[in-house]
Coordinates of N, CA and C in Angstrom, one line a residue:
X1 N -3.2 28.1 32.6 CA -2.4 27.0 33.1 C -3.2 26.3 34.2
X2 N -3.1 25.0 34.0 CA -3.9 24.2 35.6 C -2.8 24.4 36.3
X3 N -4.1 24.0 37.3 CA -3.6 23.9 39.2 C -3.5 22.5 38.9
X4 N -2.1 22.1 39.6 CA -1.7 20.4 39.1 C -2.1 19.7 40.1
X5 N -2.2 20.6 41.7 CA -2.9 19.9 42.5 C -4.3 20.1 42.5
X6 N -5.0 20.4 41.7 CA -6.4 20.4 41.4 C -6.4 19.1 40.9
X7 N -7.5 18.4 41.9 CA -8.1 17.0 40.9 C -8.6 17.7 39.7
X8 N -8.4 16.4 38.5 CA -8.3 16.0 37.2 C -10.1 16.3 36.8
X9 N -10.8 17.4 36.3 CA -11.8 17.2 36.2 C -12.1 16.0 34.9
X10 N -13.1 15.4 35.3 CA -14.1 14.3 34.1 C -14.7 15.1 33.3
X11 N -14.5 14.4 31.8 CA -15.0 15.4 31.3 C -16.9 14.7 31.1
X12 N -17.1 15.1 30.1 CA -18.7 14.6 30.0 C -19.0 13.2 29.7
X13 N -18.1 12.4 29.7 CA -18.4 10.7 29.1 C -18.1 10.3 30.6
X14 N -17.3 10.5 31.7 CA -16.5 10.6 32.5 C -15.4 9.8 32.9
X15 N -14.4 10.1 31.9 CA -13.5 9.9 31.7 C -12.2 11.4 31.9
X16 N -11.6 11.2 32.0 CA -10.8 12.5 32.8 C -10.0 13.0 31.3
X17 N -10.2 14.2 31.3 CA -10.0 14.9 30.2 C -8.2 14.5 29.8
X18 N -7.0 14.3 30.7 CA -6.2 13.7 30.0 C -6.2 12.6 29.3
X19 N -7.2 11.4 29.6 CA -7.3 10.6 29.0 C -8.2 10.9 27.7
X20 N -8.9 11.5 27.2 CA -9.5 12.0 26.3 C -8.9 12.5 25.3
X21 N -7.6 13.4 25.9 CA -6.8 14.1 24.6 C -6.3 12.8 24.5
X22 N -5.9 12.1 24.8 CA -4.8 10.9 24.7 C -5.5 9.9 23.9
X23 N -6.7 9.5 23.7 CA -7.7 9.1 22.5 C -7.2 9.8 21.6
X24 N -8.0 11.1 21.9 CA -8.2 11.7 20.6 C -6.9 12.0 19.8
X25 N -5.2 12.0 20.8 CA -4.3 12.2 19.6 C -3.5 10.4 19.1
X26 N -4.3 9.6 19.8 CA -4.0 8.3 19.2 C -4.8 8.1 17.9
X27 N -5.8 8.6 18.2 CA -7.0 8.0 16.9 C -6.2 9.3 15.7
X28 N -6.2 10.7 15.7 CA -5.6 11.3 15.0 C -3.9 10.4 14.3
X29 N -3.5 9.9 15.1 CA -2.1 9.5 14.6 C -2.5 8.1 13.7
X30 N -3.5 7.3 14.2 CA -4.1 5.9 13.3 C -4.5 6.6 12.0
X31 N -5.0 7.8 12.2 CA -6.1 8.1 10.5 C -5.0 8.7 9.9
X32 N -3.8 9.2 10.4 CA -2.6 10.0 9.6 C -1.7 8.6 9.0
X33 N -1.4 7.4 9.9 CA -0.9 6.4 9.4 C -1.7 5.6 8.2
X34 N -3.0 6.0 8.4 CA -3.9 5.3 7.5 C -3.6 6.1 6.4
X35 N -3.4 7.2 6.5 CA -3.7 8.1 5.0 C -2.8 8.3 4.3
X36 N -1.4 7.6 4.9 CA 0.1 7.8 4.3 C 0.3 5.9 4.1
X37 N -0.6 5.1 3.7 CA -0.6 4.0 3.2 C -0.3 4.5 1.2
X38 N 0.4 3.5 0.6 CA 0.6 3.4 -0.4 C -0.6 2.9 -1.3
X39 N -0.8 2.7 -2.7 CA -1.8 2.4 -2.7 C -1.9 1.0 -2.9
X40 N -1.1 0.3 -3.1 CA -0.2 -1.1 -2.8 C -0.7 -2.1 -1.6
X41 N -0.6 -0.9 -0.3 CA -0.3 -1.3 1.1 C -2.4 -1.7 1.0
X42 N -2.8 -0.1 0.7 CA -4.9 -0.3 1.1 C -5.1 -1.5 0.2
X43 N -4.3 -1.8 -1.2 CA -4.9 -3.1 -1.6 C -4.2 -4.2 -1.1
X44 N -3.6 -4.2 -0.8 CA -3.3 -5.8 -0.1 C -4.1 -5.9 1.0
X45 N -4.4 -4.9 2.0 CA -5.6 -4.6 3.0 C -6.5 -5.2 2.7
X46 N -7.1 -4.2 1.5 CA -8.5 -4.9 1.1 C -8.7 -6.5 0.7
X47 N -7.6 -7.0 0.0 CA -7.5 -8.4 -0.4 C -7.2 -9.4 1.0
X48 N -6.4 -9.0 1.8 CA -6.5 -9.5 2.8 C -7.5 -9.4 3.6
X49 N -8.6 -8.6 3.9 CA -9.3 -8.2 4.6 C -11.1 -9.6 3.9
X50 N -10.7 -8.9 2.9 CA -11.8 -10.1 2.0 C -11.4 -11.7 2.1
X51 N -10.4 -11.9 1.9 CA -10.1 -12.8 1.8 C -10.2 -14.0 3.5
X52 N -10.1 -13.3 4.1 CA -10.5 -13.1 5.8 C -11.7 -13.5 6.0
X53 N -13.2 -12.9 5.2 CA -13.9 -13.1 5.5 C -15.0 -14.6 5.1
X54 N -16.1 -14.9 5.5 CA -16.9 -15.7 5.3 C -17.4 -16.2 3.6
X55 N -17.5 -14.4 3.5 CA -18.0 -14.4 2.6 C -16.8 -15.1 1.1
X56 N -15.7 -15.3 1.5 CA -14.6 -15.5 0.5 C -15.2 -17.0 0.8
X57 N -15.1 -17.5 1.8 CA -15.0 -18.9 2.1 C -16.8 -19.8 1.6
X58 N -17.2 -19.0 1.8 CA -18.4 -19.2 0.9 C -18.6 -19.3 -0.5
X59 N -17.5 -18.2 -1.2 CA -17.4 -18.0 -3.1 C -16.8 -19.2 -3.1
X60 N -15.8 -19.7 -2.5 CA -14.8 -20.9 -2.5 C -15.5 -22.3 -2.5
X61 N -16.6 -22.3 -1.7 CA -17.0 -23.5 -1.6 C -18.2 -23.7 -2.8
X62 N -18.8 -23.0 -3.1 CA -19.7 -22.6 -3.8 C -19.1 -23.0 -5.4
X63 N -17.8 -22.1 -5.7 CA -16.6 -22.5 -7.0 C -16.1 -24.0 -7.1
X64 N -15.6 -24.3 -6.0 CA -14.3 -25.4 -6.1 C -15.9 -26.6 -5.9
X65 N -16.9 -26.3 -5.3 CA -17.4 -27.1 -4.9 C -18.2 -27.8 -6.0
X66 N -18.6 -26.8 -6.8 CA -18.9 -26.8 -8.4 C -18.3 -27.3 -9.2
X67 N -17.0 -27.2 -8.9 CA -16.3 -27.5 -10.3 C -15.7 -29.2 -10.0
X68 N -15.9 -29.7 -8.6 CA -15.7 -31.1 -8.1 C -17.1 -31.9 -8.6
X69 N -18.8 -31.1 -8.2 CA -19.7 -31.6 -8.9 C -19.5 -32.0 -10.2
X70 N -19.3 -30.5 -10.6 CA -19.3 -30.9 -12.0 C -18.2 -32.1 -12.9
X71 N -17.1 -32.1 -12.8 CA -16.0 -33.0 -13.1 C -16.0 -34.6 -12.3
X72 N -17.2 -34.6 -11.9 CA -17.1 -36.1 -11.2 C -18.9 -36.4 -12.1
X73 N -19.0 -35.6 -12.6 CA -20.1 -36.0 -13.4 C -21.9 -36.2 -12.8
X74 N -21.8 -35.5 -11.7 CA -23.3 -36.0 -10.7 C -24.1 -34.5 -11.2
X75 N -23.8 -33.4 -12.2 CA -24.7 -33.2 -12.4 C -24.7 -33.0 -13.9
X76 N -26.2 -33.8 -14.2 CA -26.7 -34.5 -15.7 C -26.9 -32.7 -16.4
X77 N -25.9 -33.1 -17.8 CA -25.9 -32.3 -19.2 C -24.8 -31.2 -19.0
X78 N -24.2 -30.7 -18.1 CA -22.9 -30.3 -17.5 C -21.6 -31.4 -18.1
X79 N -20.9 -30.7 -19.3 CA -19.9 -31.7 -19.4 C -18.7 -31.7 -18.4
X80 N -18.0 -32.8 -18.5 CA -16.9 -32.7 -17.4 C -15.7 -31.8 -18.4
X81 N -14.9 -31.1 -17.3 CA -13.9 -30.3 -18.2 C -12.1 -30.4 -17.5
X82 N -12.5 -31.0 -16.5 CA -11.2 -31.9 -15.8 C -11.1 -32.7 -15.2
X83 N -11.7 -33.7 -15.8 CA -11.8 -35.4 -15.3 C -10.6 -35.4 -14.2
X84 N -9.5 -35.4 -14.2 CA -8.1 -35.4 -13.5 C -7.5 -34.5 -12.1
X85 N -8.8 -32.7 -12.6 CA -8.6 -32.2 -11.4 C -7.6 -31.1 -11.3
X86 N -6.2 -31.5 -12.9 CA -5.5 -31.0 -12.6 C -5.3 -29.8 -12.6
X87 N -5.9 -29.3 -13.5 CA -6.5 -27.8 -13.8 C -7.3 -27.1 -12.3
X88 N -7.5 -27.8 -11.4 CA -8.6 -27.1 -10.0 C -7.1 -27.3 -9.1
X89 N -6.3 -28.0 -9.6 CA -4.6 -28.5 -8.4 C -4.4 -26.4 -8.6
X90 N -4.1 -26.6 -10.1 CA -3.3 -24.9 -10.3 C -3.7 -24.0 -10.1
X91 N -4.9 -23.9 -10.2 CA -5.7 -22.8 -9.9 C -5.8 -22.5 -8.6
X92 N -5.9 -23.7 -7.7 CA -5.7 -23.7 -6.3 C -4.6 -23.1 -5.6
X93 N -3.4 -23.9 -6.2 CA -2.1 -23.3 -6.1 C -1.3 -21.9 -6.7
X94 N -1.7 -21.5 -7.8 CA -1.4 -20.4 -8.1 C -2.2 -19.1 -6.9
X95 N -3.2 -19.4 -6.8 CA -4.3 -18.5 -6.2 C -3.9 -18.3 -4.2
X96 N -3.4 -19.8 -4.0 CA -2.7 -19.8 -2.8 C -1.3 -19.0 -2.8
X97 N -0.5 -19.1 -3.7 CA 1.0 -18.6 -3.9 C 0.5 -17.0 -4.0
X98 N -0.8 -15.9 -4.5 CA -1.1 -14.8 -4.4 C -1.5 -14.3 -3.4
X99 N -2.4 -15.1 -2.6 CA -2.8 -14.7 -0.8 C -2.0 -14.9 -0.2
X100 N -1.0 -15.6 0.0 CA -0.4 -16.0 1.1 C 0.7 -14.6 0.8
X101 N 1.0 -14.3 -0.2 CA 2.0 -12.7 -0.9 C 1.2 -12.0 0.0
X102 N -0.1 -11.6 -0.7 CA -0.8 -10.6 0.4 C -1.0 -10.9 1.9
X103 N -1.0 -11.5 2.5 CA -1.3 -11.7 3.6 C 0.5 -11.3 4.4
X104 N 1.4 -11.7 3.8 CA 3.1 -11.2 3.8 C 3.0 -9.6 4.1
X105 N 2.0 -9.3 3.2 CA 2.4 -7.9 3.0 C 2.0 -7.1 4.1
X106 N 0.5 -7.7 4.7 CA -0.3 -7.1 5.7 C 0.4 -7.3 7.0
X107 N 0.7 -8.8 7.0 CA 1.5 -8.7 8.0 C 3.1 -7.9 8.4
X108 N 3.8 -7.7 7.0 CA 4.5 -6.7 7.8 C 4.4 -5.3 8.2
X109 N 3.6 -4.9 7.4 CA 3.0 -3.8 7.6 C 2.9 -3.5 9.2
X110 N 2.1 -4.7 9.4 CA 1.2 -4.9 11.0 C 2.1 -5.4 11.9
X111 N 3.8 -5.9 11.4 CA 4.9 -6.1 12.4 C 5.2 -4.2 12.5
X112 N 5.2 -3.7 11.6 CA 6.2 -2.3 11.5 C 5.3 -1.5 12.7
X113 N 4.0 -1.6 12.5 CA 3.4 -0.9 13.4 C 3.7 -1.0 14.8
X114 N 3.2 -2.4 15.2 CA 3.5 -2.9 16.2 C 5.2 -2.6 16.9
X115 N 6.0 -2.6 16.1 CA 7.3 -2.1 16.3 C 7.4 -0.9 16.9
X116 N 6.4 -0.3 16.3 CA 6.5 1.6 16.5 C 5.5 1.3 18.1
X117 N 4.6 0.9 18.4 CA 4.1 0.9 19.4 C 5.1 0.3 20.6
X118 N 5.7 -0.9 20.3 CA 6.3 -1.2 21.5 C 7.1 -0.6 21.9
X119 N 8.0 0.7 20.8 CA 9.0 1.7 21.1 C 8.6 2.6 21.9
X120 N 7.1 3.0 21.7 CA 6.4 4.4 22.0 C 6.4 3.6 23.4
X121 N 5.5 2.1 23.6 CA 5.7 1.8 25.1 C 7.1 1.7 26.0
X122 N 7.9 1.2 25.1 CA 9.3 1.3 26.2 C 9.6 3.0 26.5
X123 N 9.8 3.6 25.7 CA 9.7 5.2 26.0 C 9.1 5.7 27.3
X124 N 7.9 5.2 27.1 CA 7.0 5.2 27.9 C 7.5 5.0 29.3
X125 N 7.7 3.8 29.5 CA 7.8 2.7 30.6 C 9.1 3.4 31.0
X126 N 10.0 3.6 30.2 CA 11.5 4.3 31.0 C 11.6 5.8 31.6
X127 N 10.2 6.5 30.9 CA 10.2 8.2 31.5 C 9.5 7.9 32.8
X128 N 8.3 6.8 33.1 CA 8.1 6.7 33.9 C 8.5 6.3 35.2
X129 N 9.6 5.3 34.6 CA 10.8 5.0 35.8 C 11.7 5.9 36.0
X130 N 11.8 6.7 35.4 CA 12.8 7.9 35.8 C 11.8 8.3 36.9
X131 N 10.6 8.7 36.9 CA 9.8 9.7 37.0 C 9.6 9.1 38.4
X132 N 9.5 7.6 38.8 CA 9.1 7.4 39.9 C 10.3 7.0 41.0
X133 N 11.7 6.8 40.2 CA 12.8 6.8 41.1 C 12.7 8.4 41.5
X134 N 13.1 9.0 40.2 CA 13.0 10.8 41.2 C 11.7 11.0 42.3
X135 N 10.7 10.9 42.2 CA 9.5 10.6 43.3 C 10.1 9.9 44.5
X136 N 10.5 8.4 44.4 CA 10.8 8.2 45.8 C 12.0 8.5 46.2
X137 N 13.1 9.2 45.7 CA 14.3 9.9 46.0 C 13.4 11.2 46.7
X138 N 12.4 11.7 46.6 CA 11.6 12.9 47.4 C 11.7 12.6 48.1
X139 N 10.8 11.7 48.3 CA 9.6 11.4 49.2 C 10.5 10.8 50.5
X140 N 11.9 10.2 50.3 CA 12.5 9.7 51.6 C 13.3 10.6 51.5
X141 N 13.7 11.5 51.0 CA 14.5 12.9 51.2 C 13.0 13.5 52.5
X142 N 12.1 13.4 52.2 CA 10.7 14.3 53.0 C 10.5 13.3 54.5
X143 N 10.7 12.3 54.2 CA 10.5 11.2 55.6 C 11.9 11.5 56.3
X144 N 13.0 11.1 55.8 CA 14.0 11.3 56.5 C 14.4 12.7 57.2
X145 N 13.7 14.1 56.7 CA 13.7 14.9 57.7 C 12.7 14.9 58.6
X146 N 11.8 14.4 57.6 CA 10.5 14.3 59.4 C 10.7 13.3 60.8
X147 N 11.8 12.7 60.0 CA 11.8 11.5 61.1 C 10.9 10.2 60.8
X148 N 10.9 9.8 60.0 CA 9.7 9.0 60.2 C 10.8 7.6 59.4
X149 N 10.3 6.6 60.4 CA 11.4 5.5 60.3 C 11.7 4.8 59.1
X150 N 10.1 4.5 58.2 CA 10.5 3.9 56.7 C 11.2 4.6 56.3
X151 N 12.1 5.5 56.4 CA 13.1 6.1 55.5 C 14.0 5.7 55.6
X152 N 14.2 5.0 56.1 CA 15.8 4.0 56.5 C 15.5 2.4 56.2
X153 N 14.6 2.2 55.0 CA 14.4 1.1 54.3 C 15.5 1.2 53.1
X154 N 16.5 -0.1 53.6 CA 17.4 -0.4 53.0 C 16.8 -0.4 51.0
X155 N 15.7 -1.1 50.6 CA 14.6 -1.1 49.2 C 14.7 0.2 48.9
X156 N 14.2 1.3 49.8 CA 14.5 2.3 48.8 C 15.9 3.1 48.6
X157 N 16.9 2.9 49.1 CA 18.2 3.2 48.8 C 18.3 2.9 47.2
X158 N 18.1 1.4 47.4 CA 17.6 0.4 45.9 C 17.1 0.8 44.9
X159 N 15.3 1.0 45.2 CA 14.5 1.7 44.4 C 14.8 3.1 43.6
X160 N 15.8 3.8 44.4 CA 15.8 5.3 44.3 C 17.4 5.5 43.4
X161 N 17.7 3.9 42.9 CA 19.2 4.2 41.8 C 18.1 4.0 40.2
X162 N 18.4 5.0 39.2 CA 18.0 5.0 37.9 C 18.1 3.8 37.2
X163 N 17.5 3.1 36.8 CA 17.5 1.7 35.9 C 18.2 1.8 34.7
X164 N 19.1 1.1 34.1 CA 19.8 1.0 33.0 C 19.2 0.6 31.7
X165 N 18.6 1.1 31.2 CA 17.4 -0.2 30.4 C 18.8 -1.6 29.3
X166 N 20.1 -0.8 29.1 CA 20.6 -1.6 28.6 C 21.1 -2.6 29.0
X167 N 21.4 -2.5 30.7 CA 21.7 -3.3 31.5 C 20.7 -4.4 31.8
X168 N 19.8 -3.6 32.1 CA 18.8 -5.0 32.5 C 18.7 -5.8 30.6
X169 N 18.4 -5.1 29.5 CA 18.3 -5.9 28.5 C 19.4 -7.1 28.4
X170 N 20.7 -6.8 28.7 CA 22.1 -7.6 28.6 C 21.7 -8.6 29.7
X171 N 21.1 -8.7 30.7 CA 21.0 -9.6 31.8 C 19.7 -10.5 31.6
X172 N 18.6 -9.8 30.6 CA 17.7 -10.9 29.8 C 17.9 -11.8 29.4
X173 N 18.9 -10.8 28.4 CA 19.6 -11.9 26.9 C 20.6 -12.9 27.8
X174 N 21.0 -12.8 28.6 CA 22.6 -13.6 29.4 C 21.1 -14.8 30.5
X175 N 20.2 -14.0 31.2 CA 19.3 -15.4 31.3 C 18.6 -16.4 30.5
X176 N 18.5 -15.6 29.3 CA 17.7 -16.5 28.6 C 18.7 -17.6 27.5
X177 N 20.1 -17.2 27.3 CA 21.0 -18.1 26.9 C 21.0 -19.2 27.8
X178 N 21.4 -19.0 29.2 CA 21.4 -19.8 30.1 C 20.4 -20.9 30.4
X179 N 19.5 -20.3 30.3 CA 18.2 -21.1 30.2 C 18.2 -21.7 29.1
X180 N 18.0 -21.5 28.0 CA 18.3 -22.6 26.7 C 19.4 -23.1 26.6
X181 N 20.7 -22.9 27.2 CA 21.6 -23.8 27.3 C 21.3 -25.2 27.9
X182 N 20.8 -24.4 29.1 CA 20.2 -25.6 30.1 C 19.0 -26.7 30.2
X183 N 18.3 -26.2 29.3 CA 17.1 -26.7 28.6 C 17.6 -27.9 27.7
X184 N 17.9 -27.2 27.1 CA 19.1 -27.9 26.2 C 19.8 -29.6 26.1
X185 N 20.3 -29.0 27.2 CA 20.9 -30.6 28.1 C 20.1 -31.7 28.3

């Protein structure tokens, strides 16, 4: 068991070994989330991930840009095969109506995640505030017997009551009505 009041040894990168396990059990939890993808979820990934790239935007211009040469007639013994276009409209459009699906898919994916992170951070953010109201409920519990005058700072009476998180959320939501009410006007 550590000595808690032992400073935090660095490990070899020097970075302090809590922060290290804390990598290493984030990157473990990303490759476990990665490996419990459907196989649905890695190909929409992939298709989105391609589709993303230069290299897509390159086959595209290269294709579409070809088939506008070619149908406008500027290159000799190549017959034209849609004077009209209309056929490059659907192909466009169909092909648009299938990325923009995948790109739906990646993105909710990448809301759900994100969801799960901002939970882990509020979690986070509220053990912490427990953690530092009980701290300064000490610490002027420790001043006020030494005598020592900031303990009779009206703020930490304040600081030292537990935060509501539903409370303060209800007084977000009740500001930010108000404020678009008043915007509003």
């Amino acid at each position: 068991m550590r000595d808690e009041s032992a400073p935090v040894e660095p490990s070899s990168h020097g970075l302090a070994q809590v922060v290290e396990r804390n990598i290493r059990a984030l990157l473990l939890r990303r490759q476990k989330d990665e490996g419990s993808r459907t196989w649905q979820e890695r190909a929409a990934d992939r298709i989105t991930r391609f589709t993303g790239s230069i290299t897509f935007v390159c086959i595209h211009l290269l294709l579409f840009g070809g088939w506008i040469a070619v149908n406008l007639g500027w290159i000799p013994g190549l017959p034209r095969f849609d004077r009209s276009f209309v056929v490059l409209a659907m192909v466009a459009s169909v092909e648009a109506i299938f990325l923009s699906t995948f790109v739906l898919i990646t993105q909710n994916r990448m809301a759900a995640m994100a969801d799960k992170r901002a939970d882990l951070d509020l979690q986070i953010s509220l053990l912490a505030e427990h953690e530092v109201t009980r701290l300064i409920t000490l610490v002027t519990g420790i001043a006020e017997r030494m005598g020592i005058p900031a303990a009779s700072d009206p703020e930490l009476a304040e600081l030292s009551k537990d935060v509501a998180p539903e409370k303060v959320m209800d007084k977000m939501e009740a500001n930010e009505r108000a404020f678009s009410t008043k915007s509003a006007t």
